[in-house]
Coordinates of C-alpha atoms and ligand atoms in Angstrom, one line a residue:
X92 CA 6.2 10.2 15.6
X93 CA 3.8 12.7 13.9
X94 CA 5.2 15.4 11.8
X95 CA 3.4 18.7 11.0
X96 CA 1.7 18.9 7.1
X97 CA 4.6 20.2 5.3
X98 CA 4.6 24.5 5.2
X99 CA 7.1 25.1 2.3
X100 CA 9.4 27.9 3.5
X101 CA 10.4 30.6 1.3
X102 CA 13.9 29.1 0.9
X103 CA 12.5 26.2 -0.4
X104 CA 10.0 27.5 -2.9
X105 CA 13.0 29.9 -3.8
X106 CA 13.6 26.7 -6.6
X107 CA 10.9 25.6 -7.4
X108 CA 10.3 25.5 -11.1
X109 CA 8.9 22.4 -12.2
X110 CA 4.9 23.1 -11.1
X111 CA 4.9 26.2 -12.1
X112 CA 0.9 26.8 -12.0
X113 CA 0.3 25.6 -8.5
X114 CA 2.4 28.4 -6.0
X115 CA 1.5 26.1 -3.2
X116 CA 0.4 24.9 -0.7
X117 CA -2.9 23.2 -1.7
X118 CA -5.4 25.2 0.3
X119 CA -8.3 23.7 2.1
X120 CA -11.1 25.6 0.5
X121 CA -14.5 23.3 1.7
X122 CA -17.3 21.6 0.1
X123 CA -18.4 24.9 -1.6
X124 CA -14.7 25.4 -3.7
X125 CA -15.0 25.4 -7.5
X126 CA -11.2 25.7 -7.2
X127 CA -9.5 22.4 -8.9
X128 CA -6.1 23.3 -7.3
X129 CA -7.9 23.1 -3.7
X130 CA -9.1 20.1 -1.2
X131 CA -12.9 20.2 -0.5
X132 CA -12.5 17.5 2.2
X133 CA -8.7 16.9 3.6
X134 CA -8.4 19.6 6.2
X135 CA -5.2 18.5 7.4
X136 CA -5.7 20.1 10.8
X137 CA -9.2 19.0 11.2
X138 CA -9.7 16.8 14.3
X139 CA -11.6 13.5 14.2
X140 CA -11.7 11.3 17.6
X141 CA -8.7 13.0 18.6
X142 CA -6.5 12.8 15.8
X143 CA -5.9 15.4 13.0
X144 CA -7.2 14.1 9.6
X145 CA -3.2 14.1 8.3
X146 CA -2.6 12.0 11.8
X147 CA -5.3 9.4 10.5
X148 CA -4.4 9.4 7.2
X149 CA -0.9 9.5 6.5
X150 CA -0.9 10.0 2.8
X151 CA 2.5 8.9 0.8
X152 CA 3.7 9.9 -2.6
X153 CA 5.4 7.4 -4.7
X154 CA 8.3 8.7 -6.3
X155 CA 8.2 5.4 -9.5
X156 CA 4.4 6.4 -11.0
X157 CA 4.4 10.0 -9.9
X158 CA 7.8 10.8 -11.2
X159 CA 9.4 8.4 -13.1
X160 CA 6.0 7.0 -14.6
X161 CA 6.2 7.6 -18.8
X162 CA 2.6 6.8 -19.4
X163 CA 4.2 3.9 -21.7
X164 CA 1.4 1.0 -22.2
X165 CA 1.9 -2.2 -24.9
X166 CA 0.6 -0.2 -27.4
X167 CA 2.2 3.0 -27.5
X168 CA 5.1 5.0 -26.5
X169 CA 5.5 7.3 -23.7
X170 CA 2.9 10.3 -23.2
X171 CA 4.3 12.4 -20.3
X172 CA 5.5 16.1 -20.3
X173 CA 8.4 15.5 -18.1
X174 CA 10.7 18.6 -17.6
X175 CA 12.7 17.3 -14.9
X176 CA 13.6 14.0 -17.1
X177 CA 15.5 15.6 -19.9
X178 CA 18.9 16.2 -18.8
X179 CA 21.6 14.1 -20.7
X180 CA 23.5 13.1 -17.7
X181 CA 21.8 9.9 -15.7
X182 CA 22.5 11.3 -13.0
X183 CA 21.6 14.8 -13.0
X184 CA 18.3 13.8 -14.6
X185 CA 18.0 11.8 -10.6
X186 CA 18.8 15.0 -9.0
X187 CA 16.1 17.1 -11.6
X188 CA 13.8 14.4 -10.6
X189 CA 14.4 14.3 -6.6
X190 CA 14.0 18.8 -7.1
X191 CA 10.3 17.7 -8.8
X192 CA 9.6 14.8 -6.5
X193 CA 10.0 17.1 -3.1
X194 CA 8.8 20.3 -4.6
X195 CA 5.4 18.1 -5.7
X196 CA 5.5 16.8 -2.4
X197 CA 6.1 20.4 -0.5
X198 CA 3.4 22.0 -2.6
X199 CA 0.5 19.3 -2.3
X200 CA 1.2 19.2 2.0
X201 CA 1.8 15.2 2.1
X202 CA 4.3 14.4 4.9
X203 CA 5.4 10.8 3.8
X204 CA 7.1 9.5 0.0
X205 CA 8.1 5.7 -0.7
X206 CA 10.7 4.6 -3.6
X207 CA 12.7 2.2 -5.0
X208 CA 16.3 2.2 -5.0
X209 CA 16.1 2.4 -9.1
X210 CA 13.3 5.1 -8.9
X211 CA 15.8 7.6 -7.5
X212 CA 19.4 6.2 -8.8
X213 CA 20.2 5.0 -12.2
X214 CA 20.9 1.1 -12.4
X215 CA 24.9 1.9 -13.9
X216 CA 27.1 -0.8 -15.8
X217 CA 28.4 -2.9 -12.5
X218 CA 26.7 -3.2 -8.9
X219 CA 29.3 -0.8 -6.6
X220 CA 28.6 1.5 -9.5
X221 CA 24.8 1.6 -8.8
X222 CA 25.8 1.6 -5.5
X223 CA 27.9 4.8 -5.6
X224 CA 24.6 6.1 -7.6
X225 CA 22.0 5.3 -5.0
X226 CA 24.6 6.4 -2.3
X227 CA 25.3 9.6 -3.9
X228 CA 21.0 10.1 -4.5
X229 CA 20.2 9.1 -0.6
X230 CA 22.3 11.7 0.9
X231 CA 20.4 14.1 -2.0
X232 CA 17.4 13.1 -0.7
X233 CA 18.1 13.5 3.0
X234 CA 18.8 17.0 2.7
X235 CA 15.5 17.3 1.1
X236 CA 13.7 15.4 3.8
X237 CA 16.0 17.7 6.1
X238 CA 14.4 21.1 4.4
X239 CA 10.8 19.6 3.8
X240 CA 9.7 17.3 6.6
X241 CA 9.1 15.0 4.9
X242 CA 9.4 11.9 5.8
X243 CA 10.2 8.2 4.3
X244 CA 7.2 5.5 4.7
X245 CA 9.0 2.8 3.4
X246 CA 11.8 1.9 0.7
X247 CA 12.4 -1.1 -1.4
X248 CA 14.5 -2.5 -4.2
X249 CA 13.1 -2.8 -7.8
X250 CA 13.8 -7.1 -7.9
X251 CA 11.9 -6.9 -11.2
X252 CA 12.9 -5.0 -13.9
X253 CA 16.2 -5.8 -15.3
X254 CA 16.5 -9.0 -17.5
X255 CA 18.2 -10.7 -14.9
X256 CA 15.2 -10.8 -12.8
X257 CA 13.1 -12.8 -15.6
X258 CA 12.7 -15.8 -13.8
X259 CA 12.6 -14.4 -10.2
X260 CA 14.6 -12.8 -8.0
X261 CA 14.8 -14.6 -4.5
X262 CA 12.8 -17.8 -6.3
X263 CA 15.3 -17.7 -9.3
X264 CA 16.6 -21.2 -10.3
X265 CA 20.3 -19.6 -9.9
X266 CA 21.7 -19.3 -6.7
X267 CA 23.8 -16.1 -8.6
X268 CA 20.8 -13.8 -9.2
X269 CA 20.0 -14.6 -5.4
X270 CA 22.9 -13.1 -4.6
X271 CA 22.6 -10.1 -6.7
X272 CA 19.3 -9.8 -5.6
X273 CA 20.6 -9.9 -1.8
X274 CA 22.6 -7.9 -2.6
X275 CA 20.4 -5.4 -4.0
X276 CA 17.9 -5.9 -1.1
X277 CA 20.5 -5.3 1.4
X278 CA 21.9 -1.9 -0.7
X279 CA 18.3 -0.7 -0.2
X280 CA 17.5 -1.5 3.3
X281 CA 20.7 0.4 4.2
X282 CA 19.3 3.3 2.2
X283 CA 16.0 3.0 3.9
X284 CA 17.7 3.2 7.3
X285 CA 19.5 6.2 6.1
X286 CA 16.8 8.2 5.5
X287 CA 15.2 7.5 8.8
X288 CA 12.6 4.9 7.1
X289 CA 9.6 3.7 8.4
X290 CA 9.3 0.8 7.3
X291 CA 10.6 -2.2 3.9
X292 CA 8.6 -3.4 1.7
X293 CA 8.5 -7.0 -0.2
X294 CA 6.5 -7.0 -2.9
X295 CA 7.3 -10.7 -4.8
X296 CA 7.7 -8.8 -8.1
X297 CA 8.7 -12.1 -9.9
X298 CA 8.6 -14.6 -7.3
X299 CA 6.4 -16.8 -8.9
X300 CA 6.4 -18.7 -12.2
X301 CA 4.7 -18.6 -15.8
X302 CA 4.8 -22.4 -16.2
X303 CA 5.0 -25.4 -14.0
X304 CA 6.4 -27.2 -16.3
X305 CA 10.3 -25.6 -15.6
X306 CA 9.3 -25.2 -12.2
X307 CA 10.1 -26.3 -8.6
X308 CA 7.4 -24.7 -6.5
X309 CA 8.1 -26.1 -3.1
X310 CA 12.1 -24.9 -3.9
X311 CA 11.5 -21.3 -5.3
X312 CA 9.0 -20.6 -2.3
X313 CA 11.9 -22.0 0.4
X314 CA 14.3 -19.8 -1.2
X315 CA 11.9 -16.8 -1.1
X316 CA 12.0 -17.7 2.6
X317 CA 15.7 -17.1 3.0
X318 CA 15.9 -14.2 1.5
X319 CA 13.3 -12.8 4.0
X320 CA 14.8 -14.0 6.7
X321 CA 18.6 -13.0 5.6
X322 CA 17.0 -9.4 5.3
X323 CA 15.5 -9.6 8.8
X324 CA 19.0 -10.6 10.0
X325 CA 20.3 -7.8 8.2
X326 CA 18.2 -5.5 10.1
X327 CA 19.0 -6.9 13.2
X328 CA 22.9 -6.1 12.2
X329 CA 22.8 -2.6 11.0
X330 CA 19.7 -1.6 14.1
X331 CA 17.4 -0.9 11.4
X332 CA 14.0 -0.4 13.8
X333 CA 11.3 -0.1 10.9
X334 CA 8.5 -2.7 9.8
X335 CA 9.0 -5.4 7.1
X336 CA 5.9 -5.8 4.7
X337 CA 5.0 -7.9 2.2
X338 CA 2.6 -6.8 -1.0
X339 CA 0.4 -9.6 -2.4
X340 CA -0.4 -9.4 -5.7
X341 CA -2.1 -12.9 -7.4
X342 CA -0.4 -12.2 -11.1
X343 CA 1.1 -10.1 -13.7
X344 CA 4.0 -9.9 -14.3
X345 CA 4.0 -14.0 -13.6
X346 CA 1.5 -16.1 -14.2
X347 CA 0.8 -17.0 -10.5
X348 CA 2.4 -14.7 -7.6
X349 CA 3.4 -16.9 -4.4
X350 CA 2.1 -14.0 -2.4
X351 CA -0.8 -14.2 -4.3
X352 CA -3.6 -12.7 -1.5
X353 CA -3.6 -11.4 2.1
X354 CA -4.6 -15.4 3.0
X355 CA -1.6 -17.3 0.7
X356 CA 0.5 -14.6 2.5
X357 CA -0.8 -15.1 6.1
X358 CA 0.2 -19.0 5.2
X359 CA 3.7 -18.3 3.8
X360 CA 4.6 -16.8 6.9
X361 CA 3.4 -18.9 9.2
X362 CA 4.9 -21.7 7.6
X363 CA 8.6 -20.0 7.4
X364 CA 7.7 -18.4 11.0
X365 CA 7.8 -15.3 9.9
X366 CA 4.7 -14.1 11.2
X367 CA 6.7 -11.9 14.0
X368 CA 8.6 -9.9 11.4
X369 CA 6.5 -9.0 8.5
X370 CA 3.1 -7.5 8.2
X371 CA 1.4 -6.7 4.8
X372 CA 1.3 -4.0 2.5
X373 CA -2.2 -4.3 0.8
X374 CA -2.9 -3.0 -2.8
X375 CA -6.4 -2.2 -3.9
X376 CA -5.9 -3.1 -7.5
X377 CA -4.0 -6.2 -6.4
X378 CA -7.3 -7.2 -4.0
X379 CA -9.2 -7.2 -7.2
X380 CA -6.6 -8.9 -9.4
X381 CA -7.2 -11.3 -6.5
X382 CA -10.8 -12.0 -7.2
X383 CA -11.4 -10.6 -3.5
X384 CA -12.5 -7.0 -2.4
X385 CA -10.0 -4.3 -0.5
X386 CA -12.5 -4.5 2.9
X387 CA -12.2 -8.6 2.5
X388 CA -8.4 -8.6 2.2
X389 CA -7.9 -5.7 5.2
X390 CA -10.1 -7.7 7.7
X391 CA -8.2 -10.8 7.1
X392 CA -5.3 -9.2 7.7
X393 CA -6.6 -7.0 10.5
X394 CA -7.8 -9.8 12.3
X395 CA -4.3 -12.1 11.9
X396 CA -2.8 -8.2 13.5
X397 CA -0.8 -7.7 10.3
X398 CA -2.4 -5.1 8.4
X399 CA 0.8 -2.8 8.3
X400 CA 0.0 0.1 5.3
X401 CA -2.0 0.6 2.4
X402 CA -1.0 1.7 -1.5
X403 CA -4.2 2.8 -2.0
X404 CA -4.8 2.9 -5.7
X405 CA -8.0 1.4 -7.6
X406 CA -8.5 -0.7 -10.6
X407 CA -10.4 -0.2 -14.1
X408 CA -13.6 -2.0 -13.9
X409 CA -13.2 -3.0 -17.0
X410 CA -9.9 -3.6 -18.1
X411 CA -8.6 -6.7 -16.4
X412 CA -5.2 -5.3 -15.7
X413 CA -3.1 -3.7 -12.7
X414 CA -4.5 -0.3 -14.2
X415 CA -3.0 1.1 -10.9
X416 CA -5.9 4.1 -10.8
X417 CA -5.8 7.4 -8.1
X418 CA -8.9 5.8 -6.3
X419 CA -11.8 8.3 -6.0
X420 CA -14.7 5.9 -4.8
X421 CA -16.1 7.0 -1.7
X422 CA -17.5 3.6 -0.8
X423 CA -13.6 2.1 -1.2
X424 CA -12.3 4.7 0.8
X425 CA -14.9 4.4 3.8
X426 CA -14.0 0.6 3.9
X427 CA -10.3 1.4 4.0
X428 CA -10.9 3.7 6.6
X429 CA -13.3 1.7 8.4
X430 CA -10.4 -1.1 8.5
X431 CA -8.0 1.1 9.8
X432 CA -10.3 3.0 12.6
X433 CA -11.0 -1.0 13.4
X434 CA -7.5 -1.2 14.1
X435 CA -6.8 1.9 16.2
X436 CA -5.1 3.6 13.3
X437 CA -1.5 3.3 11.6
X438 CA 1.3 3.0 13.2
X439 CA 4.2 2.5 10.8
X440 CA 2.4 2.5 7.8
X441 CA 0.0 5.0 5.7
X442 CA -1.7 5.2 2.6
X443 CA 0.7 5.4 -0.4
X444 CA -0.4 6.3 -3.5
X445 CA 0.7 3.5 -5.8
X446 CA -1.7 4.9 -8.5
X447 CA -0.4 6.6 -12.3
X448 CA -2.4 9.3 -13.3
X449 CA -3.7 8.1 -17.4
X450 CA -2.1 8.3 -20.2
X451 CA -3.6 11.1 -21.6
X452 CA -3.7 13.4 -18.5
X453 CA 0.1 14.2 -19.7
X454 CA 0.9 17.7 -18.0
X455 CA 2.5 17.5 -14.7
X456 CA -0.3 19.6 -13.2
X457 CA -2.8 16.1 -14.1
X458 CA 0.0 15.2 -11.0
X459 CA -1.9 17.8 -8.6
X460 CA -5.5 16.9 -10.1
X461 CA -4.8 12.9 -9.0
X462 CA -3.5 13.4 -5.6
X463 CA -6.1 16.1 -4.8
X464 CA -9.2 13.7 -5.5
X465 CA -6.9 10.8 -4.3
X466 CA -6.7 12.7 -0.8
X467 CA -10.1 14.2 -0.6
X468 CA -11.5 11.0 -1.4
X469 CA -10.0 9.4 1.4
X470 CA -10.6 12.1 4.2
X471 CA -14.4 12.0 3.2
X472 CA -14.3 8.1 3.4
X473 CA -12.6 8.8 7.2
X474 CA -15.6 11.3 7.8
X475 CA -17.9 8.6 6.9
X476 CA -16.1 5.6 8.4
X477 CA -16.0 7.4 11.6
X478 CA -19.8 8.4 11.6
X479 CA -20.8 4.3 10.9
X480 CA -18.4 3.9 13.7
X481 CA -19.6 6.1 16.0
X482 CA -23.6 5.6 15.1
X483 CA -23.1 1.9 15.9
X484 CA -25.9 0.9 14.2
X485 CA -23.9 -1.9 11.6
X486 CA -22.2 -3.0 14.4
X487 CA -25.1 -3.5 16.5
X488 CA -26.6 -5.5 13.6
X489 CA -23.5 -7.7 13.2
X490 CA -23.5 -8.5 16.7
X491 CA -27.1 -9.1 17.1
X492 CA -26.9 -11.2 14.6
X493 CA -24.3 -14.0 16.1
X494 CA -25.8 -13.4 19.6
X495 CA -26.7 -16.9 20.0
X496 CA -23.0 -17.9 19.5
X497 CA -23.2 -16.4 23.3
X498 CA -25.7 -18.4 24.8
X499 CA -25.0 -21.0 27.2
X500 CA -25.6 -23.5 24.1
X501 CA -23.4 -21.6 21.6
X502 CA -20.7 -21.0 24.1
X503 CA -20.4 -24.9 25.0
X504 CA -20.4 -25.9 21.3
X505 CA -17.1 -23.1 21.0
X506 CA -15.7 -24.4 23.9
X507 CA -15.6 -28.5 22.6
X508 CA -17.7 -29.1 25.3
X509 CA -19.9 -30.8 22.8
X510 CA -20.5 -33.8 20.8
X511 CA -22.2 -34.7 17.6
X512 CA -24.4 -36.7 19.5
X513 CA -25.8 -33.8 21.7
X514 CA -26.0 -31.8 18.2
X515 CA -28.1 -34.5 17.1
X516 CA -29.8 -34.3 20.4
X517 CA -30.6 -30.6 20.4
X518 CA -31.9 -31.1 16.8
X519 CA -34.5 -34.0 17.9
X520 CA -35.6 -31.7 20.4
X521 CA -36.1 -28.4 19.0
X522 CA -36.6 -29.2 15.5
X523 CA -36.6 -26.9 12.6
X524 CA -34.4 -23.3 13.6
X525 CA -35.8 -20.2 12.7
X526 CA -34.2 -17.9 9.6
X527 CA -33.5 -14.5 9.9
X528 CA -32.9 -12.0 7.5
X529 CA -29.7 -11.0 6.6
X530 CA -30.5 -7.8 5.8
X531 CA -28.4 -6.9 2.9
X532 CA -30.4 -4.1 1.4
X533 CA -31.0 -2.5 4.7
X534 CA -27.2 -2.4 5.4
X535 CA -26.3 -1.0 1.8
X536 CA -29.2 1.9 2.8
X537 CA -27.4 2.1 5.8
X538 CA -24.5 3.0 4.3
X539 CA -25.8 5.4 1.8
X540 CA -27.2 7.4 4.6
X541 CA -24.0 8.5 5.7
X542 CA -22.6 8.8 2.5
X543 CA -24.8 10.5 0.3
Ligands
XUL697 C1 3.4 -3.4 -8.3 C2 3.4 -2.7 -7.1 C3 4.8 -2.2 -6.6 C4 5.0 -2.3 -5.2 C5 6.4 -1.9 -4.7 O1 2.1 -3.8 -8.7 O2 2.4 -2.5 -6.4 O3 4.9 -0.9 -7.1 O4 4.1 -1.4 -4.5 O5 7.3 -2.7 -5.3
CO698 CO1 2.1 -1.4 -4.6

């Protein structure tokens, strides 16, 4: 179900404190606004093809970069101007963050946030300690959902951080850290459910290895299958309706990922029959970690019918890292959207912002600045996705192109109806085929003509 863009109430802003210079809510100013506090293109009421632009693009906040990010790097300390993370107390610095986290949220008009269960509850000295933490934060956070709106796209559990985790969580060589990472897993789901979740995400932190040396491959990737399938059973126990996703990433932190790409995850699944449960949660920065593209990695997964949600980030062309960027191309964003028209639109999922704003852009207003162009980027690249849509044209091309795949002779080579020997047959009698242009340059100006 579709919820309204979030209108902060009086009561609400009544304690808000932490963003002081943006009162709120982020206007929708047009093209024309020199105004760096408004959206030039994410009208959230605007209607495209029958669905408002905030219907389309269900844009998520995520509460471990946005409020919990330091802006530490392997170089350097922490950078960030953090008002809400000063507080002595563990947990009151949560609850400071959660006040930040859904007055952000209120004041920039996004209706969806993701966490994990460590973003929003401090890891404590024993498990039903953390537990009592994370219970105490979730009922927190569902009165803020309760005032706001806003809604909860997906939880997970942090599998990767503490030193436990360093050689995997699921695909650990200890049958132990399984458990405390069941454990954990199952903690967070319930969490999830609490707060009316849409949906779980996987995302193999450390399930994978750094060596082959000390490991067993065809074990760790087995036990990564059981944990999987102990959560779906989980799910199944406690009614817990939303989608499972998984998150490939190829590296970093491990050496090799198991869910290393949209394709290595489309395998894992089938091969654990899993296919029915899980559908993926694709990362642009992870896509290029990959080696692939974002459009290459959403049409193989639109195509197997699992492209679930999007943390729609971007990556430093330069830097070879998980550099986890606010994305602000235009022709990224009109393939994502493209993908997702392709597919008749979300359902569970949305577009989470799994991006950090840099290092340098310390003040929490930077906060504002990211989202803004991380939003406006996106409903322009809907704009333009919908107008190649409806102009036809690149489809038309791509059609034309395999049109002979539906001739009488195409059809019957699709349909094994034959041989090598009438291949051979064909060839003696029509000899050399004619090429055809592939067009490349004309599709890019294509392109440009709706984007520019
Ligand atoms: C890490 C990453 C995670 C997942 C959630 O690269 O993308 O933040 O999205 O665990
Ligand atoms: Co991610």
């Amino acid at each position: 179900m579709f919820i309204e863009p979030v209108k902060p109430t009086g009561h609400n802003l009544n304690n808000m404190a932490y963003f002081p210079e943006v009162s709120g809510p982020i206007p929708f100013e047009g093209r024309g606004s020199k105004n760096p506090l408004a959206f030039r293109h994410y009208d959230a009421h605007k209607v495209i093809g029958g669905k408002t632009m905030a219907e389309h693009l269900r844009f998520a906040v995520c509460y471990w970069h946005t409020f919990r990010g330091t802006g530490l790097d392997p170089f350097g300390a922490g950078t960030m101007m953090r008002a809400w993370d000063q507080a002595a107390d563990p947990m009151q610095r949560a609850r400071d963050t959660m006040d930040a986290a859904f007055e952000f949220m209120s004041k920039l008009g996004v209706n969806f946030w993701c966490f994990h269960d460590h973003d929003i509850a401090p890891e404590d000295s024993s498990f039903a300690q953390s537990t009592k933490n994370l219970q105490s934060m979730v009922e927190y956070a569902s009165e803020k959902q309760a005032d706001t709106g806003i809604q909860l796209l997906w939880g997970t559990a942090n599998l990767f951080s503490h030193p436990r985790y360093q050689a995997g969580a699921a695909t650990n060589p200890d049958p132990h850290v399984f458990a405390y990472a069941g454990a954990q897993v199952k903690r967070a789901l319930e969490a999830t459910q609490e707060l009316g979740g849409l949906g779980y995400v996987f995302w193999g932190g450390r399930e994978g290895y750094d060596t082959l040396l000390n490991t067993d491959l065809k074990r760790e990737r087995e036990q990564f299958a059981r944990l999987l399938w102990m959560a779906i059973d989980h799910a199944k126990k406690i009614g817990f309706k939303g989608q499972f996703y998984i998150e490939p990433k190829p590296k970093e932190p491990t050496t090799h990922q198991y869910d290393s790409n949209a394709e290595a995850c489309l395998n894992f699944l089938r091969e654990f029959d899993l296919l029915n449960h899980l559908k993926l949660n694709l990362e642009t920065n992870h896509a290029t970690l990959a080696g692939h593209s974002m459009l290459h990695e959403m049409r193989v997964a639109r195509h197997a019918d699992v492209l679930g949600s999007v943390d729609a980030n971007t990556g430093d062309e330069l830097i070879g890292w998980d550099t986890d960027q606010f994305p602000t191309s235009l022709y990224l964003t009109t393939e994502i959207m493209i993908e997702v028209l392709k597919m008749g639109g979300f359902t569970s999922g949305g577009l989470n912002f799994d991006a950090k704003v840099r290092r340098q852009s310390h003040e929490p207003v930077d906060l504002f600045y990211a989202h803004i162009g991380g939003m406006d980027a996106f409903a322009r690249g809907l704009e333009v996705a919908w107008a190649i849509l409806e102009d036809g044209r690149l489809d038309d091309f791509v059609r034309t192109r395999y049109a002979e795949w539906e001739s009488e002779f195409g059809r019957k080579i699709m349909e094994s109806n034959k041989t090598l020997d009438d291949l051979e047959d064909h060839v003696l009698r029509h000899g050399e085929p004619e090429r055809k242009s592939g067009r490349q340059e004309m599709l890019e100006n294509l392109v440009n003509e709706f984007i520019l």
